[in-house]
Amino acid sequence: MDTRPAPLPPARVWAATALAVLAGTALQLQQPQLWPGLRVLALATAAVLALLVARWMRHRHGSLLLLCAAAAALAFSLTATRAQWRLDQSLPAALEGQDLVLTGRVVSLPRQGPDGTRFVMDVERADIAGQAVQVPKRVSLAWYADRGDDALSAGSPPAVLAGQQWQFTARLQQPHGNLNPHGFDLELWLFEQGIRAQGYVRSQGETAPQLLADGHGAPVQRLRQTVRDALGLRMADPAVAGVLAALVVGDQAAIKPADWDVFRLTGVAHLMSISGLHVTMLAWLAAAVIGRLWRLCARGLLWLPAQQAARWGGLLVAAAYALLAGWGVPAQRTVCMLAVVVVLRSAGLRWPLTAVLLAAALAVSLLDPWALLQPGFWLSFVAVALLAASEPAAKADRTRIADPVPGLRGWWPHRIGPVLLSGLRTQTVATVGLAPLSMLFFQQLSVVGFVANLVAIPLVTLVITPLALLGVLVPPLWWVAAPVVEVLMDFLRTLAGWPWALWTAAAAPPWAVACGLLAAALAVLPLPWRLRGLAVPLMLPLLAPPLQRPPPGSFEMVVVDVGQGTSVLVRTHSKLLVYDAGPQYSADSDAGQRLLLPLLRARGEREVHLLMLSHRDTDHTGGAAAVLAALPVHAMSSSLEPGHPLLTGTVPHTGCQAGQSWVWDGVQFDVLHPLAADLPAVGGRPVKPNALSCVLRVHTAQRSLLLTGDLEAAQEAALLARSASGALHSQVMLVPHHGSRTSSSTAFIEAVQPQLAVVQAGYRSRFGHPVPAVLERYESAQVPVKRSDRCGAVLWPALTPAPAAQCQRDLARRYWHHGPIVPRSQGEQP
């Protein structure tokens, strides 16, 4: 007689194992540094042995526990191995900045902007001085338009098409991006895409740009580009063309930044990219049509039942659409989920919805482990899970997930009311249930999002997207979709213009996030109302988290990582000063929009009390317009000349000049430079902007900070001559002019006597900042130096000694982040 206990239900075992795999993968993604290969191999070996032991264990739950531990260990090992393979493909440091002759094929959808064209290339061969060298297989390149700067531009770039084979001279560098608290991690994105080098095409070199073949080496990308370009030619309104291109081929860059702002304010940004809703809708329509046509083919019915043919046909169409749209995480999730449902139904199985969701999540994580770090992954799966879990117990069927090929009969017209009520309920659950994740990932929540989505979801899903896709085959249908898009955008712009259309809050601490997630679950689950009522107080800490501010009599500093430029936040107990606003990166991108505003939002800053712009150079003022447009700014101080575009608004402006001083919350602020006589006047002689840099000293009895702008040696000497002994002493000093050789004289360093010097400079700065000779001066004075290109943002919290200032790269270190930097040799061009 067999005395072994009955096995656990397969669906339960599968769900537990899938959860373990996801947990193991997520744990590996938190590693600041990869384990050595032998340790990973030992872990994988132990996991295999554990699987063998679990197979013969008689205790059911003990066997399941061991199985889950082994699955997590194997997932950890597999992800670590894949990560090491990807890291091994990095560009050798010795090849950074060198003229390389690259031969390769364009494999991405080229993105054209006012400054040129950007694309991804698969490198087939790389040479330097006639010798073959090894470079990463996949690189991201910029082909700049002619800006009169031969170091960066290559003349007006030709039309680059996906699939083309090119040969040209380029310069590469290892992947590197700005790293700030709560900011976008560009290095993670590049790592996930398999891009292990960045660079640009050069006009001067041993090989002029040459098109070798105009073949179709990347057919999907070529098709995407063909459709996008056709939309741009046929649509009179670029905004409409951008929306249709985003819906058809997933080119989100086709939507202008101003329109993205409208979509974010109204909470419909998810609809303007390829979402699971779009993929599911297309699968449903395709399956219905294929099923009808299949029933007309007697021979086909003998080979495969119509319902099976409809399911598999709908899945194939959904997969094709997902590929055409760029294969984003929401599309991956939906295709995987549809595939699981089709396979289960074809095999006659009915798994619980939780098991199906976990199977789809497992498939996505195996395809792309780093997708677990993307907000779209969690928003997609949590939305489906909440909709299923919120069904009343009397109606819920936990073993059911919607068949991707429902029939079209029997729903019109008597079911319109239930369908509308169901849509209203779905939107309510999604709005409430996903609110905590929106606050967690984006620190914002659209107040008008519920109303906007009630209108936008049916229009985008049932009208605009089908017409846009059919327009690929019948282009005049795009003209039918265009007025619908225009009406929708007018409606959304109206909602976006409402006061308090968007609620923003600071990044919440973990306990507040946990309370918010619990509140969302209580609000949408079919529970008694006395329990649901607890959701309101539980949600409040997430919507209005407690803010950490310096105590009166102290201040904190954040030196923002803006690349080659300057921006510093100085925070007292109740006031915020922004010193410079970083550079303008391109005609449609600047540090204010990309870096400063997200950082300020995450810190809970709703206003700027003083915006001080040290001087007119665009690496200091490039982001100012974005800050002025997005936040209330109480006052401005600068050395800008009268009539400068930044001074034409309504913000009160005062020229910064030596002798100005004020006190905020017990913190003293003193302007030390320039003199009033140096400031530019209308019709006056031009003055070099660096010479007019506003120098600001911030100090209390316990700490002090000196902000120097682009002050040069002559002005340093003048400042020393008119300053009393010890008047410049500061614990932390912003190194003048990014570490240029024209600044940081030995006398100035000795007068300031900093305990820490901070350099703001771009990675492999084309100006060579900071210059080695300047660094040697600080080293000789025994002053430690932190560099933004190596450190990321530099954080000096209140009540913390200056030498203990923190680097964001140390606080948030992950193995894909850039490692030690090889300094650029003197005389090497960018």
PDB file of N, CA and C in Angstrom, residues 408-440:
ATOM      1  N   LEU A 408     -18.668  37.359 -30.579  1.00  0.00           N
ATOM      2  CA  LEU A 408     -19.170  38.704 -30.787  1.00  0.00           C
ATOM      3  C   LEU A 408     -20.689  38.778 -30.675  1.00  0.00           C
ATOM      4  N   ARG A 409     -21.317  37.620 -30.454  1.00  0.00           N
ATOM      5  CA  ARG A 409     -22.778  37.608 -30.466  1.00  0.00           C
ATOM      6  C   ARG A 409     -23.318  37.895 -29.070  1.00  0.00           C
ATOM      7  N   GLY A 410     -24.511  38.430 -29.015  1.00  0.00           N
ATOM      8  CA  GLY A 410     -25.259  38.488 -27.783  1.00  0.00           C
ATOM      9  C   GLY A 410     -24.907  39.622 -26.848  1.00  0.00           C
ATOM     10  N   TRP A 411     -24.250  40.636 -27.339  1.00  0.00           N
ATOM     11  CA  TRP A 411     -23.928  41.708 -26.402  1.00  0.00           C
ATOM     12  C   TRP A 411     -24.609  43.023 -26.769  1.00  0.00           C
ATOM     13  N   TRP A 412     -25.163  43.134 -27.919  1.00  0.00           N
ATOM     14  CA  TRP A 412     -25.786  44.387 -28.358  1.00  0.00           C
ATOM     15  C   TRP A 412     -27.265  44.143 -28.624  1.00  0.00           C
ATOM     16  N   PRO A 413     -28.146  45.042 -28.100  1.00  0.00           N
ATOM     17  CA  PRO A 413     -27.848  46.265 -27.346  1.00  0.00           C
ATOM     18  C   PRO A 413     -28.100  46.123 -25.840  1.00  0.00           C
ATOM     19  N   HIS A 414     -28.678  44.957 -25.420  1.00  0.00           N
ATOM     20  CA  HIS A 414     -29.164  44.888 -24.045  1.00  0.00           C
ATOM     21  C   HIS A 414     -28.054  44.844 -23.015  1.00  0.00           C
ATOM     22  N   ARG A 415     -26.814  44.669 -23.445  1.00  0.00           N
ATOM     23  CA  ARG A 415     -25.716  44.617 -22.483  1.00  0.00           C
ATOM     24  C   ARG A 415     -24.912  45.913 -22.415  1.00  0.00           C
ATOM     25  N   ILE A 416     -25.393  46.971 -23.080  1.00  0.00           N
ATOM     26  CA  ILE A 416     -24.655  48.229 -23.046  1.00  0.00           C
ATOM     27  C   ILE A 416     -24.546  48.745 -21.611  1.00  0.00           C
ATOM     28  N   GLY A 417     -25.655  48.710 -20.873  1.00  0.00           N
ATOM     29  CA  GLY A 417     -25.640  49.187 -19.486  1.00  0.00           C
ATOM     30  C   GLY A 417     -24.630  48.448 -18.634  1.00  0.00           C
ATOM     31  N   PRO A 418     -24.681  47.099 -18.598  1.00  0.00           N
ATOM     32  CA  PRO A 418     -23.673  46.372 -17.820  1.00  0.00           C
ATOM     33  C   PRO A 418     -22.243  46.633 -18.272  1.00  0.00           C
ATOM     34  N   VAL A 419     -22.054  46.794 -19.587  1.00  0.00           N
ATOM     35  CA  VAL A 419     -20.699  47.067 -20.076  1.00  0.00           C
ATOM     36  C   VAL A 419     -20.204  48.418 -19.560  1.00  0.00           C
ATOM     37  N   LEU A 420     -21.082  49.432 -19.609  1.00  0.00           N
ATOM     38  CA  LEU A 420     -20.686  50.741 -19.104  1.00  0.00           C
ATOM     39  C   LEU A 420     -20.400  50.703 -17.610  1.00  0.00           C
ATOM     40  N   LEU A 421     -21.240  50.002 -16.854  1.00  0.00           N
ATOM     41  CA  LEU A 421     -21.007  49.886 -15.412  1.00  0.00           C
ATOM     42  C   LEU A 421     -19.708  49.140 -15.132  1.00  0.00           C
ATOM     43  N   SER A 422     -19.454  48.116 -15.922  1.00  0.00           N
ATOM     44  CA  SER A 422     -18.207  47.372 -15.749  1.00  0.00           C
ATOM     45  C   SER A 422     -17.000  48.259 -16.041  1.00  0.00           C
ATOM     46  N   GLY A 423     -17.089  49.083 -17.087  1.00  0.00           N
ATOM     47  CA  GLY A 423     -15.997  49.996 -17.394  1.00  0.00           C
ATOM     48  C   GLY A 423     -15.778  51.018 -16.300  1.00  0.00           C
ATOM     49  N   LEU A 424     -16.888  51.512 -15.724  1.00  0.00           N
ATOM     50  CA  LEU A 424     -16.776  52.467 -14.624  1.00  0.00           C
ATOM     51  C   LEU A 424     -16.109  51.831 -13.410  1.00  0.00           C
ATOM     52  N   ARG A 425     -16.511  50.608 -13.116  1.00  0.00           N
ATOM     53  CA  ARG A 425     -15.909  49.894 -11.984  1.00  0.00           C
ATOM     54  C   ARG A 425     -14.422  49.615 -12.239  1.00  0.00           C
ATOM     55  N   THR A 426     -14.113  49.197 -13.458  1.00  0.00           N
ATOM     56  CA  THR A 426     -12.710  48.912 -13.795  1.00  0.00           C
ATOM     57  C   THR A 426     -11.848  50.144 -13.617  1.00  0.00           C
ATOM     58  N   GLN A 427     -12.326  51.298 -14.098  1.00  0.00           N
ATOM     59  CA  GLN A 427     -11.538  52.519 -13.971  1.00  0.00           C
ATOM     60  C   GLN A 427     -11.386  52.938 -12.517  1.00  0.00           C
ATOM     61  N   THR A 428     -12.422  52.730 -11.716  1.00  0.00           N
ATOM     62  CA  THR A 428     -12.337  53.063 -10.291  1.00  0.00           C
ATOM     63  C   THR A 428     -11.284  52.210  -9.597  1.00  0.00           C
ATOM     64  N   VAL A 429     -11.324  50.904  -9.876  1.00  0.00           N
ATOM     65  CA  VAL A 429     -10.346  50.003  -9.260  1.00  0.00           C
ATOM     66  C   VAL A 429      -8.935  50.362  -9.692  1.00  0.00           C
ATOM     67  N   ALA A 430      -8.744  50.636 -10.989  1.00  0.00           N
ATOM     68  CA  ALA A 430      -7.408  50.962 -11.484  1.00  0.00           C
ATOM     69  C   ALA A 430      -6.908  52.270 -10.884  1.00  0.00           C
ATOM     70  N   THR A 431      -7.780  53.279 -10.792  1.00  0.00           N
ATOM     71  CA  THR A 431      -7.354  54.569 -10.265  1.00  0.00           C
ATOM     72  C   THR A 431      -6.956  54.461  -8.801  1.00  0.00           C
ATOM     73  N   VAL A 432      -7.798  53.815  -8.005  1.00  0.00           N
ATOM     74  CA  VAL A 432      -7.519  53.705  -6.572  1.00  0.00           C
ATOM     75  C   VAL A 432      -6.379  52.717  -6.318  1.00  0.00           C
ATOM     76  N   GLY A 433      -6.440  51.577  -6.997  1.00  0.00           N
ATOM     77  CA  GLY A 433      -5.462  50.529  -6.713  1.00  0.00           C
ATOM     78  C   GLY A 433      -4.056  50.871  -7.145  1.00  0.00           C
ATOM     79  N   LEU A 434      -3.909  51.632  -8.243  1.00  0.00           N
ATOM     80  CA  LEU A 434      -2.576  51.963  -8.733  1.00  0.00           C
ATOM     81  C   LEU A 434      -2.050  53.289  -8.197  1.00  0.00           C
ATOM     82  N   ALA A 435      -2.861  54.005  -7.421  1.00  0.00           N
ATOM     83  CA  ALA A 435      -2.412  55.289  -6.872  1.00  0.00           C
ATOM     84  C   ALA A 435      -1.133  55.157  -6.044  1.00  0.00           C
ATOM     85  N   PRO A 436      -1.019  54.150  -5.152  1.00  0.00           N
ATOM     86  CA  PRO A 436       0.239  54.047  -4.390  1.00  0.00           C
ATOM     87  C   PRO A 436       1.457  53.815  -5.269  1.00  0.00           C
ATOM     88  N   LEU A 437       1.305  53.001  -6.316  1.00  0.00           N
ATOM     89  CA  LEU A 437       2.451  52.759  -7.196  1.00  0.00           C
ATOM     90  C   LEU A 437       2.814  54.016  -7.978  1.00  0.00           C
ATOM     91  N   SER A 438       1.814  54.788  -8.374  1.00  0.00           N
ATOM     92  CA  SER A 438       2.092  56.045  -9.064  1.00  0.00           C
ATOM     93  C   SER A 438       2.859  56.998  -8.158  1.00  0.00           C
ATOM     94  N   MET A 439       2.465  57.071  -6.890  1.00  0.00           N
ATOM     95  CA  MET A 439       3.184  57.926  -5.948  1.00  0.00           C
ATOM     96  C   MET A 439       4.584  57.389  -5.677  1.00  0.00           C
ATOM     97  N   LEU A 440       4.718  56.076  -5.625  1.00  0.00           N
ATOM     98  CA  LEU A 440       6.021  55.463  -5.356  1.00  0.00           C
ATOM     99  C   LEU A 440       6.995  55.714  -6.501  1.00  0.00           C
TER     100      LEU A 440
END
